[in-house]
CSV table of C-alpha atoms in Angstrom, one decimal:
chain,number,residue,atom,x,y,z
A,1,MET,CA,0.0,0.0,0.0
A,2,ASP,CA,1.3,3.5,-0.8
A,3,SER,CA,2.3,5.9,1.9
A,4,SER,CA,0.1,8.9,2.5
A,5,ASP,CA,2.7,11.2,0.9
A,6,LEU,CA,2.9,9.1,-2.3
A,7,TYR,CA,-0.8,8.8,-2.5
A,8,TYR,CA,-1.3,12.5,-2.5
A,9,ILE,CA,1.5,13.0,-5.0
A,10,LYS,CA,-0.2,10.5,-7.4
A,11,GLN,CA,-3.5,12.3,-7.0
A,12,ARG,CA,-1.9,15.7,-7.7
A,13,PHE,CA,-0.2,14.3,-10.8
A,14,VAL,CA,-3.4,12.9,-12.2
A,15,LEU,CA,-5.2,16.3,-11.5
A,16,GLY,CA,-2.4,18.2,-13.4
A,17,ALA,CA,-0.9,20.0,-10.4
A,18,TYR,CA,2.5,19.9,-12.1
A,19,PRO,CA,4.1,23.1,-10.8
A,20,ALA,CA,3.4,22.0,-7.2
A,21,LEU,CA,4.9,18.6,-7.8
A,22,THR,CA,8.2,20.2,-9.1
A,23,GLN,CA,8.6,21.6,-5.6
A,24,VAL,CA,8.2,18.3,-3.8
A,25,SER,CA,11.2,17.1,-1.8
A,26,VAL,CA,12.6,13.7,-2.9
A,27,PRO,CA,13.1,11.4,0.2
A,28,ASP,CA,16.3,9.6,1.1
A,29,ALA,CA,17.4,6.9,-1.3
A,30,SER,CA,16.6,4.3,1.4
A,31,SER,CA,12.9,5.2,1.5
A,32,PRO,CA,10.5,3.0,-0.4
A,33,ASP,CA,9.0,6.2,-1.8
A,34,TYR,CA,12.3,7.4,-3.3
A,35,ILE,CA,11.8,6.0,-6.8
A,36,PRO,CA,8.1,6.7,-7.2
A,37,ILE,CA,8.3,10.3,-6.0
A,38,MET,CA,11.3,11.0,-8.2
A,39,VAL,CA,9.5,9.6,-11.2
A,40,TYR,CA,6.4,11.7,-10.6
A,41,LYS,CA,8.5,14.8,-10.0
A,42,ALA,CA,10.5,14.2,-13.2
A,43,ARG,CA,7.2,13.5,-15.1
A,44,ALA,CA,5.8,16.8,-13.8
A,45,PHE,CA,8.8,18.6,-15.3
A,46,LEU,CA,8.2,16.8,-18.6
A,47,ALA,CA,4.6,17.8,-18.5
A,48,LEU,CA,5.7,21.4,-18.1
A,49,ASP,CA,8.0,21.0,-21.2
A,50,ASP,CA,11.2,21.2,-19.1
A,51,PRO,CA,13.1,18.0,-20.0
A,52,ASP,CA,16.4,19.4,-18.8
A,53,SER,CA,15.2,19.6,-15.2
A,54,ALA,CA,13.7,16.1,-15.5
A,55,LEU,CA,17.1,14.7,-16.7
A,56,ALA,CA,18.9,16.5,-13.9
A,57,LEU,CA,16.9,14.6,-11.3
A,58,ILE,CA,17.8,11.1,-12.7
A,59,PRO,CA,21.1,9.5,-11.6
A,60,GLU,CA,23.1,8.7,-14.6
A,61,ASP,CA,24.1,5.3,-13.3
A,62,THR,CA,20.6,4.1,-12.2
A,63,ASP,CA,19.5,0.6,-13.0
A,64,ASN,CA,15.9,1.2,-12.2
A,65,VAL,CA,13.8,0.7,-15.4
A,66,ALA,CA,11.3,3.4,-14.5
A,67,LEU,CA,14.0,6.1,-14.0
A,68,ARG,CA,15.7,5.0,-17.2
A,69,ALA,CA,12.4,5.3,-19.1
A,70,VAL,CA,11.9,8.8,-17.8
A,71,SER,CA,15.4,9.7,-18.9
A,72,ALA,CA,14.9,8.2,-22.4
A,73,PHE,CA,11.5,10.0,-22.7
A,74,ALA,CA,13.1,13.3,-21.8
A,75,LYS,CA,15.5,13.0,-24.7
A,76,GLY,CA,12.6,13.1,-27.3
A,77,GLU,CA,13.2,11.3,-30.6
A,78,GLU,CA,16.7,10.4,-29.5
A,79,GLY,CA,15.3,8.3,-26.7
A,80,LEU,CA,12.9,6.2,-28.8
A,81,GLU,CA,15.3,3.3,-29.3
A,82,ALA,CA,16.2,3.3,-25.6
A,83,LEU,CA,12.4,3.0,-24.8
A,84,ARG,CA,12.0,0.2,-27.3
A,85,ASP,CA,14.9,-1.6,-25.7
A,86,LEU,CA,13.4,-1.1,-22.2
A,87,CYS,CA,10.1,-2.6,-23.4
A,88,VAL,CA,11.9,-5.7,-24.6
A,89,GLU,CA,13.8,-5.9,-21.4
A,90,VAL,CA,10.7,-5.9,-19.2
A,91,GLU,CA,8.7,-8.2,-21.5
A,92,GLY,CA,7.7,-11.4,-19.7
A,93,GLU,CA,8.7,-10.0,-16.3
A,94,GLU,CA,6.2,-10.0,-13.4
A,95,PHE,CA,4.1,-6.9,-13.7
A,96,THR,CA,5.2,-4.1,-11.4
A,97,TRP,CA,4.6,-0.3,-11.1
A,98,GLU,CA,8.0,0.3,-12.7
A,99,ILE,CA,7.1,-1.8,-15.7
A,100,GLU,CA,3.8,0.2,-16.1
A,101,VAL,CA,5.8,3.4,-16.1
A,102,VAL,CA,8.0,2.0,-18.9
A,103,GLN,CA,5.0,1.0,-21.0
A,104,VAL,CA,3.1,4.2,-20.5
A,105,LEU,CA,6.1,6.5,-21.3
A,106,ALA,CA,7.1,4.3,-24.3
A,107,ALA,CA,3.5,4.3,-25.7
A,108,THR,CA,3.3,8.1,-25.2
A,109,ALA,CA,6.5,8.6,-27.0
A,110,PHE,CA,5.5,6.3,-29.8
A,111,MET,CA,2.2,8.2,-30.2
A,112,ARG,CA,4.1,11.5,-30.4
A,113,ALA,CA,6.3,10.0,-33.1
A,114,GLY,CA,3.2,8.8,-35.1
A,115,GLU,CA,3.8,5.1,-34.3
A,116,VAL,CA,0.2,4.4,-33.3
A,117,GLU,CA,0.3,0.6,-33.8
A,118,GLU,CA,3.5,0.3,-31.8
A,119,ALA,CA,1.9,2.4,-29.0
A,120,VAL,CA,-1.2,0.1,-28.9
A,121,GLU,CA,1.0,-3.1,-28.9
A,122,THR,CA,3.0,-1.7,-26.1
A,123,LEU,CA,0.0,-1.3,-23.9
A,124,SER,CA,-2.0,-4.3,-25.0
A,125,GLY,CA,-1.2,-6.7,-22.1
A,126,ALA,CA,-4.8,-6.4,-20.9
A,127,ASP,CA,-4.5,-9.3,-18.5
A,128,ARG,CA,-2.0,-7.5,-16.4
A,129,ALA,CA,-2.6,-3.8,-17.3
A,130,GLY,CA,-2.4,-1.2,-14.6
A,131,ASP,CA,-4.8,1.8,-14.2
A,132,GLU,CA,-2.7,4.3,-16.0
A,133,THR,CA,-2.1,1.8,-18.8
A,134,CYS,CA,-5.8,1.3,-19.3
A,135,ALA,CA,-6.4,5.1,-19.2
A,136,ILE,CA,-3.8,5.8,-21.8
A,137,LEU,CA,-4.9,2.9,-24.0
A,138,SER,CA,-8.5,4.2,-23.9
A,139,GLN,CA,-7.4,7.6,-25.0
A,140,ILE,CA,-5.5,6.2,-27.9
A,141,TYR,CA,-8.7,4.4,-29.1
A,142,MET,CA,-10.7,7.6,-28.6
A,143,SER,CA,-8.2,9.3,-30.9
A,144,LEU,CA,-8.8,6.5,-33.5
A,145,SER,CA,-12.6,7.1,-33.3
A,146,ARG,CA,-13.1,3.8,-31.5
A,147,PRO,CA,-15.1,4.9,-28.4
A,148,SER,CA,-16.7,1.5,-28.0
A,149,VAL,CA,-13.3,-0.2,-27.6
A,150,ALA,CA,-12.2,2.6,-25.1
A,151,GLN,CA,-15.4,2.0,-23.1
A,152,LYS,CA,-14.8,-1.8,-23.0
A,153,ILE,CA,-11.3,-1.2,-21.6
A,154,LEU,CA,-12.4,1.3,-19.0
A,155,THR,CA,-15.4,-0.8,-17.9
A,156,SER,CA,-13.2,-3.8,-17.2
A,157,ALA,CA,-10.6,-1.7,-15.4
A,158,LEU,CA,-13.1,0.1,-13.2
A,159,LYS,CA,-14.6,-3.2,-12.1
A,160,ALA,CA,-11.2,-4.1,-10.6
A,161,THR,CA,-10.4,-0.6,-9.2
A,162,PRO,CA,-13.5,1.6,-9.0
A,163,ASP,CA,-11.9,4.2,-6.9
A,164,SER,CA,-9.0,4.9,-9.3
A,165,LEU,CA,-8.9,8.6,-10.1
A,166,VAL,CA,-7.0,8.2,-13.4
A,167,LEU,CA,-9.7,5.8,-14.6
A,168,GLN,CA,-12.5,8.0,-13.5
A,169,GLN,CA,-10.9,10.9,-15.3
A,170,ALA,CA,-10.5,8.8,-18.5
A,171,GLU,CA,-14.2,7.8,-18.2
A,172,ALA,CA,-15.2,11.4,-17.8
A,173,VAL,CA,-13.3,12.3,-21.0
A,174,LEU,CA,-14.9,9.4,-22.9
A,175,SER,CA,-18.3,10.6,-21.8
A,176,LEU,CA,-17.6,14.1,-23.1
A,177,VAL,CA,-16.4,12.7,-26.4
A,178,THR,CA,-19.3,10.3,-26.9
A,179,ALA,CA,-21.8,13.0,-25.9
A,180,ALA,CA,-20.3,15.4,-28.4
A,181,GLN,CA,-20.4,12.8,-31.1
A,182,GLY,CA,-23.8,11.5,-30.0
A,183,LEU,CA,-22.7,8.0,-31.1
A,184,SER,CA,-25.5,8.6,-33.6
A,185,GLY,CA,-26.3,7.5,-37.1
A,186,GLU,CA,-24.5,10.7,-38.3
A,187,GLN,CA,-21.3,9.5,-36.6
A,188,ALA,CA,-21.7,6.1,-38.1
A,189,ALA,CA,-22.2,7.6,-41.5
A,190,VAL,CA,-18.9,9.5,-41.2
A,191,LEU,CA,-17.1,6.4,-40.2
A,192,VAL,CA,-18.6,4.5,-43.2
A,193,GLY,CA,-17.6,7.3,-45.5
A,194,ARG,CA,-14.1,7.3,-44.2
A,195,GLY,CA,-13.9,3.5,-44.4
A,196,ILE,CA,-15.0,3.5,-48.1
A,197,ALA,CA,-12.3,6.2,-48.8
A,198,ARG,CA,-9.7,4.0,-47.2
A,199,ILE,CA,-10.9,0.9,-49.2
A,200,MET,CA,-10.3,3.0,-52.4
A,201,CYS,CA,-6.8,3.9,-51.1
A,202,GLY,CA,-6.1,0.2,-50.4
A,203,ASP,CA,-5.9,0.7,-46.6
A,204,LEU,CA,-8.1,-2.3,-45.8
A,205,SER,CA,-7.0,-2.6,-42.1
A,206,ALA,CA,-8.0,0.9,-41.3
A,207,ALA,CA,-11.2,0.6,-43.3
A,208,ARG,CA,-12.2,-2.5,-41.4
A,209,SER,CA,-11.6,-0.6,-38.1
A,210,ASP,CA,-13.9,2.2,-39.2
A,211,LEU,CA,-16.6,-0.1,-40.4
A,212,GLU,CA,-16.5,-2.3,-37.3
A,213,GLU,CA,-16.9,0.9,-35.1
A,214,ALA,CA,-19.8,2.0,-37.3
A,215,GLU,CA,-21.5,-1.4,-36.9
A,216,ASN,CA,-21.0,-1.2,-33.1
A,217,ILE,CA,-22.6,2.2,-32.9
A,218,LEU,CA,-25.7,1.2,-35.0
A,219,THR,CA,-26.0,-2.1,-33.1
A,220,ARG,CA,-25.9,-0.4,-29.8
A,221,GLU,CA,-28.6,2.1,-30.9
A,222,GLN,CA,-30.6,-0.7,-32.6
A,223,SER,CA,-30.6,1.5,-35.7
A,224,LYS,CA,-31.4,-0.3,-39.0
A,225,PRO,CA,-30.9,2.7,-41.3
A,226,GLY,CA,-27.3,2.8,-42.4
A,227,MET,CA,-26.6,-0.8,-41.5
A,228,GLY,CA,-26.9,-1.9,-45.1
A,229,GLU,CA,-24.2,0.4,-46.1
A,230,VAL,CA,-22.0,-0.9,-43.3
A,231,LEU,CA,-22.5,-4.5,-44.3
A,232,ALA,CA,-21.9,-3.8,-48.0
A,233,ALA,CA,-18.7,-2.0,-47.3
A,234,MET,CA,-17.6,-4.8,-44.9
A,235,THR,CA,-18.3,-7.4,-47.5
A,236,VAL,CA,-16.1,-5.6,-50.0
A,237,THR,CA,-13.3,-5.2,-47.4
A,238,ALA,CA,-13.5,-8.9,-46.5
A,239,GLY,CA,-13.5,-9.9,-50.2
A,240,LEU,CA,-10.4,-7.8,-51.0
A,241,GLY,CA,-8.5,-8.6,-47.9
A,242,SER,CA,-6.4,-11.7,-47.1
A,243,GLY,CA,-8.9,-13.1,-44.7
A,244,LYS,CA,-11.0,-16.2,-45.0
A,245,ARG,CA,-13.4,-16.4,-47.9
A,246,GLY,CA,-16.1,-17.6,-45.6
A,247,GLU,CA,-16.1,-14.2,-43.8
A,248,ALA,CA,-17.1,-12.4,-47.0
A,249,GLU,CA,-19.7,-15.0,-47.8
A,250,GLU,CA,-21.2,-14.7,-44.3
A,251,LEU,CA,-21.4,-10.9,-44.6
A,252,TRP,CA,-23.0,-11.1,-48.0
A,253,SER,CA,-25.6,-13.6,-46.7
A,254,ARG,CA,-26.4,-11.1,-43.8
A,255,LEU,CA,-26.7,-8.2,-46.3
A,256,CYS,CA,-29.0,-10.2,-48.6
A,257,SER,CA,-31.3,-11.5,-45.8
A,258,GLU,CA,-31.4,-8.3,-43.7
A,259,HIS,CA,-31.4,-5.7,-46.5
A,260,PRO,CA,-32.8,-7.3,-49.6
A,261,SER,CA,-33.6,-4.0,-51.2
A,262,HIS,CA,-30.0,-2.6,-50.9
A,263,PRO,CA,-28.8,-1.4,-54.3
A,264,MET,CA,-25.8,-3.7,-54.2
A,265,VAL,CA,-28.0,-6.7,-53.5
A,266,VAL,CA,-30.5,-5.8,-56.2
A,267,ASP,CA,-27.9,-5.1,-58.8
A,268,LEU,CA,-26.0,-8.4,-58.2
A,269,SER,CA,-29.2,-10.4,-58.0
A,270,THR,CA,-30.4,-8.9,-61.3
A,271,LYS,CA,-27.1,-9.8,-62.9
A,272,ALA,CA,-27.2,-13.3,-61.5
A,273,GLU,CA,-30.7,-13.8,-62.9
A,274,LEU,CA,-29.5,-12.5,-66.3
A,275,PHE,CA,-26.6,-14.9,-66.2
A,276,ASP,CA,-28.8,-17.8,-65.4
A,277,SER,CA,-31.3,-16.9,-68.1
A,278,CYS,CA,-28.5,-16.6,-70.7
A,279,ALA,CA,-26.9,-19.9,-69.5
A,280,ALA,CA,-30.3,-21.7,-69.9
A,281,LYS,CA,-30.6,-20.6,-73.5
A,282,PHE,CA,-27.1,-21.7,-74.4
A,283,GLN,CA,-27.1,-25.1,-76.3
A,284,LEU,CA,-24.0,-27.2,-76.1
A,285,PRO,CA,-22.9,-28.3,-79.6
A,286,PRO,CA,-22.7,-32.0,-80.3
A,287,ARG,CA,-19.6,-33.7,-79.1
A,288,ALA,CA,-17.0,-33.9,-81.9
A,289,VAL,CA,-16.3,-37.5,-83.0
A,290,ALA,CA,-13.1,-38.3,-84.8
A,291,SER,CA,-13.8,-39.7,-88.3
A,292,ALA,CA,-12.1,-42.9,-89.5
C-alpha cells in the first residue's frame, strides 16, 4: 500500500498540479517512496516541457527501469530506441509499477512520433494492465474514433479498481467525447464514408476498423438505417483482404437477408438472374467425333 505522501503525489499528478509537484522534496534513497516520488516529480517537469530539469533529477548510473524510461522520454526522438529496448527488457517480467511506467512512457513517445500501432501493442497486455495503462490505451482508441473499444477497456478496469482517479478521469473524458459525437447515425455515416475512402486507397485494415466501429454504434442504438451500407462495405473489405473467404460470404448472406432492397443486393441479384437466363438458352454443340 502506498504511503500517504505518495498517495497525494499521485492524485496531484493525475489532476495536473505539475508546478506544485516540481517543488516536492525527494526522500532519502533508502525510502521505499524514493523511486516513485522521483518519477512523478520528473514527469511533472516533462509535462511542463522542461526535459532538462527532469534529466537533472535522474542519476546517470541508475539501474531502475522506470527512471531509465523517464530519462529516455526526456530525450525526445533520440530516446525512442532506448524506450524500445526497455520494453523488450521488461517483457515477460512479473508486472510491477516500474514496468507500467516503462510501458506508459514508451507508448506516449510512440504516439508523439506517429507510431500508433506500436503504442497500442506496447499497452495491450490487458490481462496485467495497470490503471494508467488502461487510461492511456482508452485515450488512444478515442483518438482513433473507437469509443466502444475505449469503453470496454475502462469498464473492465473500473470493475477491478472503481476508486481509481485516473480511470474515473478517463471515463469522464470518454463521456464528453461520446456525448459530443452523440454516437448517432451521423457519426456512423462519417465512419462508413471514411472507411470507403480507405478501401479505395487500399488501406483495408484501417477501413475495417472504421466499419466495425460504425457497426457497433448502430447495433448499440438498434438502428437499422445505415446498417446496409456498413455490411456492404464490410463485404467488399473482406473480399479484397487476405482473410478467409467464408467471412465475405457470411457478410454477403447477412446483407441479402437483412437488407434485400439494398442497391448492391438488387444489382448483383439482377445480374445473377440475367446470367442464369442466358446460360439456360445456351445449347451445347454435339460432341465432336473423330472420323475414321
